[in-house]
Short mmCIF file of C-alpha atoms in Angstrom, two decimals:
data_model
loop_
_atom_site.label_atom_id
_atom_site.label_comp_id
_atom_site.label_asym_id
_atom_site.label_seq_id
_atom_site.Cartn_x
_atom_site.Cartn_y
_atom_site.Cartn_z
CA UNK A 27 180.87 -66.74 51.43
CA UNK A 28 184.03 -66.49 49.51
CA UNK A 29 184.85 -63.17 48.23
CA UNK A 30 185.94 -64.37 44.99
CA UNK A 31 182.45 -66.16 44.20
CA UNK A 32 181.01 -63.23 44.63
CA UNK A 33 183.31 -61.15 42.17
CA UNK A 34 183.18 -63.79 39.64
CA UNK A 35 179.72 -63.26 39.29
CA UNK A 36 180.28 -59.81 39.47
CA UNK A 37 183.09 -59.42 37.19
CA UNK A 38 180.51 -61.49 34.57
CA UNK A 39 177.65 -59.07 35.31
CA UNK A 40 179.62 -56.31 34.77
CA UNK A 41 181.50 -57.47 31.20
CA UNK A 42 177.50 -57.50 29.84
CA UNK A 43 177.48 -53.74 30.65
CA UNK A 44 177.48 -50.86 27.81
CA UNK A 45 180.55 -49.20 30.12
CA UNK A 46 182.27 -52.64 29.33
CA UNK A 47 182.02 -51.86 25.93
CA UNK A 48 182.77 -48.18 25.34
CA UNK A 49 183.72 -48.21 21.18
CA UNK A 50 180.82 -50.68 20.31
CA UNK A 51 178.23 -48.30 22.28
CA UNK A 52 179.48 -45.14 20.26
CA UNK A 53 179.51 -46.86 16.90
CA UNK A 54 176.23 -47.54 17.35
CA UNK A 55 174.91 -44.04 19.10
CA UNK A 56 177.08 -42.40 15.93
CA UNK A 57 174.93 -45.05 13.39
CA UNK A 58 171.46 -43.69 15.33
CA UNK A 59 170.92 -46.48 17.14
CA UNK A 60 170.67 -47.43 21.22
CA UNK A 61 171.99 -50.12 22.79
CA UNK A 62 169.43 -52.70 23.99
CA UNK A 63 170.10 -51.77 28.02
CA UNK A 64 169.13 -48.40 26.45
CA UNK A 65 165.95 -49.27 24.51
CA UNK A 66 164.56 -51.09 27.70
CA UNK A 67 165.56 -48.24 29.67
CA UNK A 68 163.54 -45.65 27.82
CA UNK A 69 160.87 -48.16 27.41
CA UNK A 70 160.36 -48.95 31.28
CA UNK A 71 159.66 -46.97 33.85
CA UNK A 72 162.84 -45.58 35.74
CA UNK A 73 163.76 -48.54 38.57
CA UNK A 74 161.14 -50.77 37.53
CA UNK A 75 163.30 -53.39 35.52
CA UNK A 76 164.19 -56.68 36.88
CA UNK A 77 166.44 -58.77 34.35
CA UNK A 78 166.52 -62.36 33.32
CA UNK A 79 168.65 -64.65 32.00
CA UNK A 80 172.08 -62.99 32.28
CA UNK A 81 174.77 -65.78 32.01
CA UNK A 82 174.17 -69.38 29.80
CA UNK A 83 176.76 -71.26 31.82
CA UNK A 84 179.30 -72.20 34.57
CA UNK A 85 182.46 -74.03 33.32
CA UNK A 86 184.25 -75.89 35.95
CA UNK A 87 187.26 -73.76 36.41
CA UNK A 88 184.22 -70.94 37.94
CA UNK A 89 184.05 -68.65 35.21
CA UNK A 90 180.27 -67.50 34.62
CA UNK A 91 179.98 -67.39 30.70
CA UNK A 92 177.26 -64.24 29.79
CA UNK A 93 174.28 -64.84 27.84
CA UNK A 94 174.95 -63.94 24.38
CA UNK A 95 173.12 -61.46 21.52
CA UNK A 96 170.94 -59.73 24.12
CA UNK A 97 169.42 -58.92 27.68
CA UNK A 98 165.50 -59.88 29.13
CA UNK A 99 163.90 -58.09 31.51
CA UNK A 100 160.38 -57.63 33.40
CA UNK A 101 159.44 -54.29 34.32
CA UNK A 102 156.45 -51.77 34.43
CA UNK A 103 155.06 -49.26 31.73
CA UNK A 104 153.23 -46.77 33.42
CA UNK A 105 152.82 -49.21 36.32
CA UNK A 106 151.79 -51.74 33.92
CA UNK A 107 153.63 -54.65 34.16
CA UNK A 108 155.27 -56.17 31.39
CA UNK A 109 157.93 -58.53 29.81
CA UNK A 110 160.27 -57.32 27.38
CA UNK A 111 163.40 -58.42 25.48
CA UNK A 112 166.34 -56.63 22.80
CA UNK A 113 168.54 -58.50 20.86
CA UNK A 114 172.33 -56.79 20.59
CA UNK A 115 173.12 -57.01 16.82
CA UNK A 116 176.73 -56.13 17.79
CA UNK A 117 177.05 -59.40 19.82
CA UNK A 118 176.49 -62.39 17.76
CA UNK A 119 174.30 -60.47 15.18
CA UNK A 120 171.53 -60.83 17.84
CA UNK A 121 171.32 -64.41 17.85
CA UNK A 122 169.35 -66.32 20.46
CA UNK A 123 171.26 -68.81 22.14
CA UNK A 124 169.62 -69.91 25.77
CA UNK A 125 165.88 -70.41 26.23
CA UNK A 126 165.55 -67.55 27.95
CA UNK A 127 162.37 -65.28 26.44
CA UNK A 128 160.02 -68.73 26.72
CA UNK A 129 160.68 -68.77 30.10
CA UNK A 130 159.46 -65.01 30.13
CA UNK A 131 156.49 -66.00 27.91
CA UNK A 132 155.42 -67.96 30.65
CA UNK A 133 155.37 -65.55 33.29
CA UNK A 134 153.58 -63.52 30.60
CA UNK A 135 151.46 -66.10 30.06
CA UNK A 136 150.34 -66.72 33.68
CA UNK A 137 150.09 -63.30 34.97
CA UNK A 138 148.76 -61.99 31.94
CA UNK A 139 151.53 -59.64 31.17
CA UNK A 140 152.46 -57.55 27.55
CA UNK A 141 155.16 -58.59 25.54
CA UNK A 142 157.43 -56.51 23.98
CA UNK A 143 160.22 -57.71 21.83
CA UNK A 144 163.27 -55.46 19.70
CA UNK A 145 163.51 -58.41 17.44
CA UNK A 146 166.84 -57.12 14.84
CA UNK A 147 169.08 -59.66 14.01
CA UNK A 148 168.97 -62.80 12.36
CA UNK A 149 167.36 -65.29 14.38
CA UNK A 150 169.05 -68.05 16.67
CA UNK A 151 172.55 -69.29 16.63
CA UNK A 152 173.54 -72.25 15.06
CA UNK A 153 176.42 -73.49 17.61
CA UNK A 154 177.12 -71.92 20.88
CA UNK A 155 181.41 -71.72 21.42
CA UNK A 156 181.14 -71.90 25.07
CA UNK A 157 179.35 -75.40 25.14
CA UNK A 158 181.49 -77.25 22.85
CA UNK A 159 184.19 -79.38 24.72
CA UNK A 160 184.61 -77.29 27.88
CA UNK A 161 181.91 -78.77 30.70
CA UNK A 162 180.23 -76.77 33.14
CA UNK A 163 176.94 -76.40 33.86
CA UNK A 164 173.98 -75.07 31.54
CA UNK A 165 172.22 -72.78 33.16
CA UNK A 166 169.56 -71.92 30.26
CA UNK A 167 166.94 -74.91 28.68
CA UNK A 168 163.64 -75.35 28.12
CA UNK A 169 161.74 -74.12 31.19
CA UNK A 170 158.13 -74.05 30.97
CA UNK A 171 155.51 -75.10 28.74
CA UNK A 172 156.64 -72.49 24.94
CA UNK A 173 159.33 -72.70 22.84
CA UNK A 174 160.22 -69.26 21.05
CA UNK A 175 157.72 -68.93 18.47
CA UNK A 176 154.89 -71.43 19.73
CA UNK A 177 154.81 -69.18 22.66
CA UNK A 178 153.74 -66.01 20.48
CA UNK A 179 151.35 -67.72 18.74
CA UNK A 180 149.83 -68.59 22.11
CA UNK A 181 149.75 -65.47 23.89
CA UNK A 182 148.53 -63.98 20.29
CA UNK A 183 144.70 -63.03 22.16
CA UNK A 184 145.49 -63.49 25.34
CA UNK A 185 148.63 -60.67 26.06
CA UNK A 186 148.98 -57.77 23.97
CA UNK A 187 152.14 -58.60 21.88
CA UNK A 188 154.65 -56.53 20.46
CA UNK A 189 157.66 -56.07 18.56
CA UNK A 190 160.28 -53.10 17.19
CA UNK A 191 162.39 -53.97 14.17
CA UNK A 192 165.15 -50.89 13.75
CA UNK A 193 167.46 -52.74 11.50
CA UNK A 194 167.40 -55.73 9.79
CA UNK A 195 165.75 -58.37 11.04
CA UNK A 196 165.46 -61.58 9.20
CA UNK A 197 165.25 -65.49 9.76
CA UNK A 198 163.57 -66.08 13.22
CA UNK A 199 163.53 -62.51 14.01
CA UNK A 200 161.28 -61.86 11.11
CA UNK A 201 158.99 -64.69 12.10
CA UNK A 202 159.33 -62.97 16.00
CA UNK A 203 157.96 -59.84 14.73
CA UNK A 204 155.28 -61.25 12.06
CA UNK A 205 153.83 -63.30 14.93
CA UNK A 206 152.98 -59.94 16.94
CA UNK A 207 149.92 -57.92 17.24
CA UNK A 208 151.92 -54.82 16.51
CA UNK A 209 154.65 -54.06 14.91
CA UNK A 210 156.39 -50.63 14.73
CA UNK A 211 159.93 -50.32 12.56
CA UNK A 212 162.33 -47.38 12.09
CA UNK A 213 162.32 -45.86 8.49
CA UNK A 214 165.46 -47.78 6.21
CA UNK A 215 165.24 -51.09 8.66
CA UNK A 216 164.40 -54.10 6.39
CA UNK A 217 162.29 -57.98 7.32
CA UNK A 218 163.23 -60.64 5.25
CA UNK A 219 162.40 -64.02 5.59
CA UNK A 220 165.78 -65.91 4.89
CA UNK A 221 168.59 -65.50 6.61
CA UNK A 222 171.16 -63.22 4.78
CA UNK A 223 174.26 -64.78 5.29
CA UNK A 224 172.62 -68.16 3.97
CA UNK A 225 171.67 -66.34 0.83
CA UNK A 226 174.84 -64.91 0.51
CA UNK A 227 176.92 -68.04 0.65
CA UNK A 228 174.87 -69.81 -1.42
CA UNK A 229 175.03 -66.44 -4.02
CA UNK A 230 178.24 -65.06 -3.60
CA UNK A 231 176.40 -61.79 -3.44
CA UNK A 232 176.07 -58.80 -0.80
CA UNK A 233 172.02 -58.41 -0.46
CA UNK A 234 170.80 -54.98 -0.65
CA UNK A 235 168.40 -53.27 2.03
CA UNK A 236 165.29 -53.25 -0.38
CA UNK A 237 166.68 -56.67 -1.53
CA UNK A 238 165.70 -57.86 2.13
CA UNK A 239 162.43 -56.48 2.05
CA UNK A 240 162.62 -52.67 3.42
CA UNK A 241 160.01 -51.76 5.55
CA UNK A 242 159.19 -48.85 3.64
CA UNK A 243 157.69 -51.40 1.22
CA UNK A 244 155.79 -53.23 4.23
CA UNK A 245 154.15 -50.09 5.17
CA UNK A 246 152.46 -49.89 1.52
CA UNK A 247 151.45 -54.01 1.85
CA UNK A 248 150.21 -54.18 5.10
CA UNK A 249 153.16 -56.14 6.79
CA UNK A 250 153.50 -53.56 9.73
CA UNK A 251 151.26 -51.27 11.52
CA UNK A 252 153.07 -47.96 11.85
CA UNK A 253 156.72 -46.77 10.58
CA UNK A 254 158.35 -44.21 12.19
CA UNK A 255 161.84 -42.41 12.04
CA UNK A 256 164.08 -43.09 14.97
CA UNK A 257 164.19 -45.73 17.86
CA UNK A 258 163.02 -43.17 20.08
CA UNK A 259 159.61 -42.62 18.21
CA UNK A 260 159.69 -46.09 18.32
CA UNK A 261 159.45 -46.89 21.65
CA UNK A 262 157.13 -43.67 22.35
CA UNK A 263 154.74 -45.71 20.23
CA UNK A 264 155.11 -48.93 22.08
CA UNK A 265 154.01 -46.82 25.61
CA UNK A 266 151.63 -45.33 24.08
CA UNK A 267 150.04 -48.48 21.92
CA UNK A 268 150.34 -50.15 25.72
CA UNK A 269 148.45 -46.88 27.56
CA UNK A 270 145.09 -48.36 25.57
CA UNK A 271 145.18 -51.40 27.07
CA UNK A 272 144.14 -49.90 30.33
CA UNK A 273 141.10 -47.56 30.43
CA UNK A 274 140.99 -43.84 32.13
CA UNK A 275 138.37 -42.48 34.24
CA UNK A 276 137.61 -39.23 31.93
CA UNK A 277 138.84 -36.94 29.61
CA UNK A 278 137.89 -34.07 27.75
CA UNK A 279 136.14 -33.58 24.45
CA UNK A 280 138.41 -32.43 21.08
CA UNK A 281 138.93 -29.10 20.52
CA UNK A 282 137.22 -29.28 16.74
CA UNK A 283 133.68 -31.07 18.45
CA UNK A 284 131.63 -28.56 18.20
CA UNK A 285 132.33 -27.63 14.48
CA UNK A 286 131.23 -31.46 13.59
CA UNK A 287 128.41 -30.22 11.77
CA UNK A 288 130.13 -28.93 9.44
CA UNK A 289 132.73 -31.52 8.58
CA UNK A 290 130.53 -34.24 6.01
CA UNK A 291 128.59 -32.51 3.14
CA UNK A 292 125.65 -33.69 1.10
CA UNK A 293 127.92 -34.60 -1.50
CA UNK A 294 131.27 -34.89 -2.23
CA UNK A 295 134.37 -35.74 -0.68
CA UNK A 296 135.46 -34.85 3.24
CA UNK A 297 138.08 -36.43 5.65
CA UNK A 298 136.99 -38.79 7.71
CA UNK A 299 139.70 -37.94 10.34
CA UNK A 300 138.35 -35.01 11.08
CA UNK A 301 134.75 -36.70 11.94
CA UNK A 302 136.99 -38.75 13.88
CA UNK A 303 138.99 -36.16 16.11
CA UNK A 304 135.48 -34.57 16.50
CA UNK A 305 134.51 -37.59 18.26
CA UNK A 306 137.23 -38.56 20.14
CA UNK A 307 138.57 -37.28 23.30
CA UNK A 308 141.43 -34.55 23.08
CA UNK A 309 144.64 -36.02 21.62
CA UNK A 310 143.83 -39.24 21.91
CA UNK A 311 143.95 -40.91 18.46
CA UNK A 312 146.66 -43.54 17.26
CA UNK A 313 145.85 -44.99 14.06
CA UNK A 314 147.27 -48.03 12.41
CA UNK A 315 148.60 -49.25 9.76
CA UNK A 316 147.61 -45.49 8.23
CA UNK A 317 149.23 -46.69 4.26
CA UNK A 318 147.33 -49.95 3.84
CA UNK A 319 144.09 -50.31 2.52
CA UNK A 320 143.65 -46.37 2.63
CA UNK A 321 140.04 -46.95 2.16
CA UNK A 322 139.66 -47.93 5.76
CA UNK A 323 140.90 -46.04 8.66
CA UNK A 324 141.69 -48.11 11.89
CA UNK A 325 142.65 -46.52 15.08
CA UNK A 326 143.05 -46.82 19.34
CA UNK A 327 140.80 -43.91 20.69
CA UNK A 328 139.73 -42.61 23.97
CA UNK A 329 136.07 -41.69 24.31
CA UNK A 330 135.60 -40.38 27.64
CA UNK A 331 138.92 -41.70 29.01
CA UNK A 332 137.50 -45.33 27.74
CA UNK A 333 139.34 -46.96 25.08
CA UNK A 334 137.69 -47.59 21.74
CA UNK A 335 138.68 -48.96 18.44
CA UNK A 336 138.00 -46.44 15.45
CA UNK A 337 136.68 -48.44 12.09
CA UNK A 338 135.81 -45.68 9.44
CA UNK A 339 135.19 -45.98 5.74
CA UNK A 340 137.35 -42.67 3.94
CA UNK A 341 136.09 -40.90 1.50
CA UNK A 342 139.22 -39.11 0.16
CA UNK A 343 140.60 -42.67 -0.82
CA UNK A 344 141.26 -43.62 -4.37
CA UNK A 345 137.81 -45.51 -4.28
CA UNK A 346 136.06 -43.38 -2.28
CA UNK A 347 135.73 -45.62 0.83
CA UNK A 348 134.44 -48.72 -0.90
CA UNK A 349 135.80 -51.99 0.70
CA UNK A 350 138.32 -54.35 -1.84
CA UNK A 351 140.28 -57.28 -0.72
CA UNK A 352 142.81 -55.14 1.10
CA UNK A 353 140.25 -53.58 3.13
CA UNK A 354 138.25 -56.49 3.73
CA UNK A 355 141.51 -57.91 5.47
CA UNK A 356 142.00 -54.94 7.37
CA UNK A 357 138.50 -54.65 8.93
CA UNK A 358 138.97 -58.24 10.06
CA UNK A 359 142.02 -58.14 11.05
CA UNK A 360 141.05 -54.70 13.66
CA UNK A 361 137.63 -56.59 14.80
CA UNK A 362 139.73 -59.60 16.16
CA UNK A 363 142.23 -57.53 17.47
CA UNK A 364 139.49 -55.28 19.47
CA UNK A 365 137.46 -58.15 20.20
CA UNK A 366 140.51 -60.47 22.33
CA UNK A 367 141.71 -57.00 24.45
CA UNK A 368 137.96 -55.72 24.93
CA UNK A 369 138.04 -52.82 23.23
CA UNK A 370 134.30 -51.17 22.43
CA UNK A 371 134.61 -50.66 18.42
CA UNK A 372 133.08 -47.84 16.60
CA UNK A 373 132.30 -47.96 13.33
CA UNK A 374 131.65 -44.67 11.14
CA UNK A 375 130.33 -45.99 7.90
CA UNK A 376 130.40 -43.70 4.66
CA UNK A 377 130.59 -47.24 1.99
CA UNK A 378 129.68 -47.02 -1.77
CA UNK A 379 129.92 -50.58 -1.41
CA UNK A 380 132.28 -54.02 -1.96
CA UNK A 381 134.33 -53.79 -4.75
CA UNK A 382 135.93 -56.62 -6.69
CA UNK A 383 138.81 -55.01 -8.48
CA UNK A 384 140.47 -52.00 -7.07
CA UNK A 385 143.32 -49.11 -8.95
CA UNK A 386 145.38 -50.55 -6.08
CA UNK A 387 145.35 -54.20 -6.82
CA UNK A 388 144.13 -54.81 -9.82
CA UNK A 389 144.89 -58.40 -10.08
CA UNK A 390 142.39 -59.43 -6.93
CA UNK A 391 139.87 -61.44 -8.99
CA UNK A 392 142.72 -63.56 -9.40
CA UNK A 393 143.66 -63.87 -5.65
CA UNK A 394 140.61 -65.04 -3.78
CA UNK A 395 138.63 -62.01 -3.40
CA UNK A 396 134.96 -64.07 -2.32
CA UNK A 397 136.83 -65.12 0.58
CA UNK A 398 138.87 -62.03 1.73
CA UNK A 399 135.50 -60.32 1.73
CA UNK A 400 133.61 -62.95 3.68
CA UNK A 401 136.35 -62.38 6.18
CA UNK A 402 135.10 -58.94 8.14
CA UNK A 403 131.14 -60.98 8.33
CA UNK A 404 133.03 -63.57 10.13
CA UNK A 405 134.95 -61.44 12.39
CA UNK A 406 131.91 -59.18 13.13
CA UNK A 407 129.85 -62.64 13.78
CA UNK A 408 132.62 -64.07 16.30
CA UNK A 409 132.69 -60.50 18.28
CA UNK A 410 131.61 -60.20 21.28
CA UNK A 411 132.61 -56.45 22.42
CA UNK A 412 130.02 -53.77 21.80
CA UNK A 413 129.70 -52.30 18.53
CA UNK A 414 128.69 -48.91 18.04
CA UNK A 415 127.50 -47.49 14.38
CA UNK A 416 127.08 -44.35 12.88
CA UNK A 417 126.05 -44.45 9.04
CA UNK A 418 126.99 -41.05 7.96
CA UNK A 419 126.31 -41.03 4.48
CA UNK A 420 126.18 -44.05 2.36
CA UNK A 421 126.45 -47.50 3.65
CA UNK A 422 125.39 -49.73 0.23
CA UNK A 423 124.69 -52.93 0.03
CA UNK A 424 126.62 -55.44 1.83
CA UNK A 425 129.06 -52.56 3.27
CA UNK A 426 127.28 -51.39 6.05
CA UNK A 427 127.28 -54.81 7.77
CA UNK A 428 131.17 -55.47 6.40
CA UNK A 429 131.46 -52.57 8.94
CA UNK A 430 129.42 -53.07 11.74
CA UNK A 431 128.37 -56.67 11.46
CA UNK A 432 124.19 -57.86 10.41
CA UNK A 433 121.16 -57.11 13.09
CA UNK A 434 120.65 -60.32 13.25
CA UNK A 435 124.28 -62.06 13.99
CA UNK A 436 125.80 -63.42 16.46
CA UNK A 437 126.93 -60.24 18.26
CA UNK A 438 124.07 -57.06 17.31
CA UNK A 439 124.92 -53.96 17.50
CA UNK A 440 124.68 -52.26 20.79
CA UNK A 441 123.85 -49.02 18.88
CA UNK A 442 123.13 -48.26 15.43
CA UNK A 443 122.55 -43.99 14.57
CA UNK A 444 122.73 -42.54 11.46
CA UNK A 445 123.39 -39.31 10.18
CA UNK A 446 120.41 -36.42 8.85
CA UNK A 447 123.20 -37.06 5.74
CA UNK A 448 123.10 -40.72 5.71
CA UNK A 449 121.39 -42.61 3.19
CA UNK A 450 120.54 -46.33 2.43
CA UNK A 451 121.99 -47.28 -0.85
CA UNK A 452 120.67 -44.26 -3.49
CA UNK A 453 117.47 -43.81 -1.70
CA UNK A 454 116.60 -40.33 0.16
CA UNK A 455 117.86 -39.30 3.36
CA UNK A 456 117.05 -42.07 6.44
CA UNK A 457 113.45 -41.29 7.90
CA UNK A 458 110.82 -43.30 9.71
CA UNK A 459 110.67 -46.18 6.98
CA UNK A 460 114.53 -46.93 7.75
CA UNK A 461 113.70 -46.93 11.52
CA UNK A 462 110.50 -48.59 11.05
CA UNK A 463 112.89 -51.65 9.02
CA UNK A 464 115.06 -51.89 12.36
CA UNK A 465 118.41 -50.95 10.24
CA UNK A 466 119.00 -47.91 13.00
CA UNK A 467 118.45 -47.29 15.75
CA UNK A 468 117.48 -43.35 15.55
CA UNK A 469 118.55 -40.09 13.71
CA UNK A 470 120.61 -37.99 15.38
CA UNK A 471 122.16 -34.69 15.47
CA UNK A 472 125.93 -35.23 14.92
CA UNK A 473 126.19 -32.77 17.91
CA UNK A 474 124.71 -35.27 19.93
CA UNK A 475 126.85 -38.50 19.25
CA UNK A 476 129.57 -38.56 21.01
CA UNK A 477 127.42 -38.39 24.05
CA UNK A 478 125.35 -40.84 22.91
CA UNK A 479 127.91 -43.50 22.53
CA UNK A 480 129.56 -42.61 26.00
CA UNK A 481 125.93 -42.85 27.36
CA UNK A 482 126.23 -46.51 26.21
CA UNK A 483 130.42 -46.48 27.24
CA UNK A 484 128.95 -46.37 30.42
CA UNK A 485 126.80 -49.57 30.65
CA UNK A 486 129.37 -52.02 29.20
CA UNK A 487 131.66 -53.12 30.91
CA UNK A 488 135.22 -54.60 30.19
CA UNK A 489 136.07 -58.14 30.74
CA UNK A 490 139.32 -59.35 31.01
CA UNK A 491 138.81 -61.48 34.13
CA UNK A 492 137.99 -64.68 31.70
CA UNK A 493 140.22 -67.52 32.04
CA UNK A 494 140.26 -68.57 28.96
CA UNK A 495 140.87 -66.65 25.57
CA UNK A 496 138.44 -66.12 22.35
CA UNK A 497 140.77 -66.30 19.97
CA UNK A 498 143.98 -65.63 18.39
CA UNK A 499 144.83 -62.53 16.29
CA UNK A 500 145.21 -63.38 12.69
CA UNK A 501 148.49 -62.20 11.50
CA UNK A 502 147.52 -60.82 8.30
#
């Protein structure tokens, strides 16, 4: 082969390189931020990455033309394979020009593979330079059955998706990271819908970063599931939200589970994280979306190595644990999510009850709240991983079973205990007349329930071998 095919190539491959581009790399190391051959470095495990898509076109005088506003790879995470993608807001303010993640959502799709996506920038590019009036030979297209948001939507149940906003991110990008089951953003990044520089030409203005939506207000509204400070925290959370989706074979008990007793009095407030590291195995807790709907506490857990989602009522909330539209959303939202990746839920119910106007949104008679709190009865009715219940104190009227789901649905609980503390609406403590009614199961010693719900871990088993998926995750 001719030597000077092959260093064509080359010469292209390198020119994509963060050594090719020395002053734009250390503007953006000296701004806090990596380059995207940097985030997928850290995010994949060292020599795993294979990458996609690197040049859009051949003109005819042989030049290779690089693909522009970022790079597409498939690698491993922990040994779990995985597709993931950055856009490069220094090169064409991240815009999308080729076809190039669909055609990674299909090998995603058909080898049932996590997505991950840095999605900052501002969506796809209007007009490509190199195409217009120079021939040569497209290299990218439409390969495969998804276009680029179609494709999320699809996978949405099927693939664990998710996305990393560090800056802003706006027009498609926003929709790219909206349409993912997770979504983790660096403190002072902003999602906006529109695309800035439309706004601004149509304005004559400069928008602001709260003008674009900051994410520090999305944390508060439930529009992302966990905000940290850095891109490195960032991606720490991605391997780590991607370490649930595959189970371990043990692990060891918390070191606070033998003081459990002691954690819920008769009366009066108590953390319900604390019940919760009791139960859990040692360091294994990652909760979501921790500054929405305080009322409710959601959370990834290990139970004997197993992964489990962690549904809990809080006590120390504003309302005392009670369930109002926002919280209604959020138990939904964390049964679907749990139900399409398998995860066993438990549920640790400590509910005064539904609640139609809350301090935090005071205007939710107004918005619809019959139907936001009909929405956890239908996601507990569609579920068909194993629920696990522990009524710890109060569990009033309709709350209980906005937690755990009715005895008689579509799904039962696989295990319902209380607490010696729990108590059915404002009667006394549970006795024989609750067990007698079928509500629980038994009584037990709060000593004795973590073993009791591993005793159950181990009878279930997880199926992801179906071939077709239950459902989407609902975005909201």
């Amino acid at each position: 082969m001719d030597e000077k095919l092959v260093e064509a190539v080359s010469d292209a491959r390198r020119s994509t390189h963060d050594a090719a581009r020395p002053e734009v790399i250390e503007r953006r190391h000296a701004a806090g931020f990596l380059s995207p051959r940097e985030r997928i470095a850290k995010l994949l495990d060292p020599g795993s990455g294979v990458e996609f898509g690197a040049f859009s076109r051949r003109l005819n005088d042989g030049t290779w033309i690089p693909e522009r506003g970022g790079v597409d790879f498939v690698g491993t995470v922990d040994g779990q394979p995985i597709v993931t993608s950055s856009t490069d807001f220094t090169d064409h303010g991240g815009g999308y020009g080729a076809s190039r993640i669909p055609r990674l959502y299909a090998l995603a799709h058909e080898h049932r593979w996590p997505v991950v996506l840095f999605a900052d920038g501002g969506g796809s590019r209007a007009t490509v330079p190199e195409k217009t009036g120079i021939g040569g030979v497209e290299l990218g297209g439409r390969i495969g059955r998804f276009d680029l948001f179609d494709g999320l939507a699809d996978l949405s149940g099927w693939v664990p998706t998710i996305a990393v906003v560090s800056g802003p991110s706006y027009a498609g990008h926003a929709s790219l990271s909206g349409f993912s089951n997770f979504l983790v953003t660096r403190r002072g990044s902003s999602i906006g819908i529109g695309g800035p520089p439309m706004v601004e030409a149509a304005l004559g203005i400069r928008l602001t970063h709260q003008e674009l939506a900051g994410v520090e207000m999305h944390e508060l509204t439930g529009g992302i599931d966990l905000l940290v400070d850095s891109e490195d925290e960032a991606i720490d959370a991605v391997r780590r939200y991607l370490s649930y989706y595959q189970d371990r074979t043990s692990g060891a008990p918390s070191d606070t589970a033998e003081r459990i007793r002691d954690i819920v009095p008769e009366e009066g407030p108590y953390d319900m994280h604390e019940v919760i590291l009791a139960l859990a195995d040692k360091d294994s807790i990652f909760e979501l979306r921790p500054k929405f709907a305080v009322s409710i506490i959601t959370a990834f857990a290990r139970m004997n190595g197993r992964t489990v989602g962690v549904l809990a009522n809080q006590p120390l909330s504003y309302n005392g644990g009670a369930i109002d539209q926002d919280a209604a959303d959020k138990i939904s939202r964390f049964v679907e999510l749990c139900d399409v990746y398998e995860y066993p839920i438990v549920s640790l119910i400590d509910a005064p009850g539904l609640v139609l106007r809350s301090s935090a949104n005071p205007e939710a008679e107004q918005a619809g709240i019959t139907r936001h709190h009909a929405r956890p009865f239908m996601a507990h009715h569609h579920r068909t991983v194993p629920m696990f219940s522990v009524q710890i104190r109060k569990g009033s009227g309709m709350a209980q079973f906005a937690m755990s789901g009715f005895n008689n649905g579509h799904s039962v609980p696989a295990l319902r205990l209380a607490w010696p503390t729990a108590r059915l609406n404002d009667d006394e403590p549970y006795g024989r007349w609750v067990r007698d009614k079928n509500v629980i199961d038994d009584v037990v010693d709060p000593l004795d329930t973590r073993d009791r719900i591993i005793g159950m871990l181990r009878l279930v088993k997880r199926n992801l071998a179906r071939d077709t998926k239950k459902h989407p995750v609902d975005t909201w």
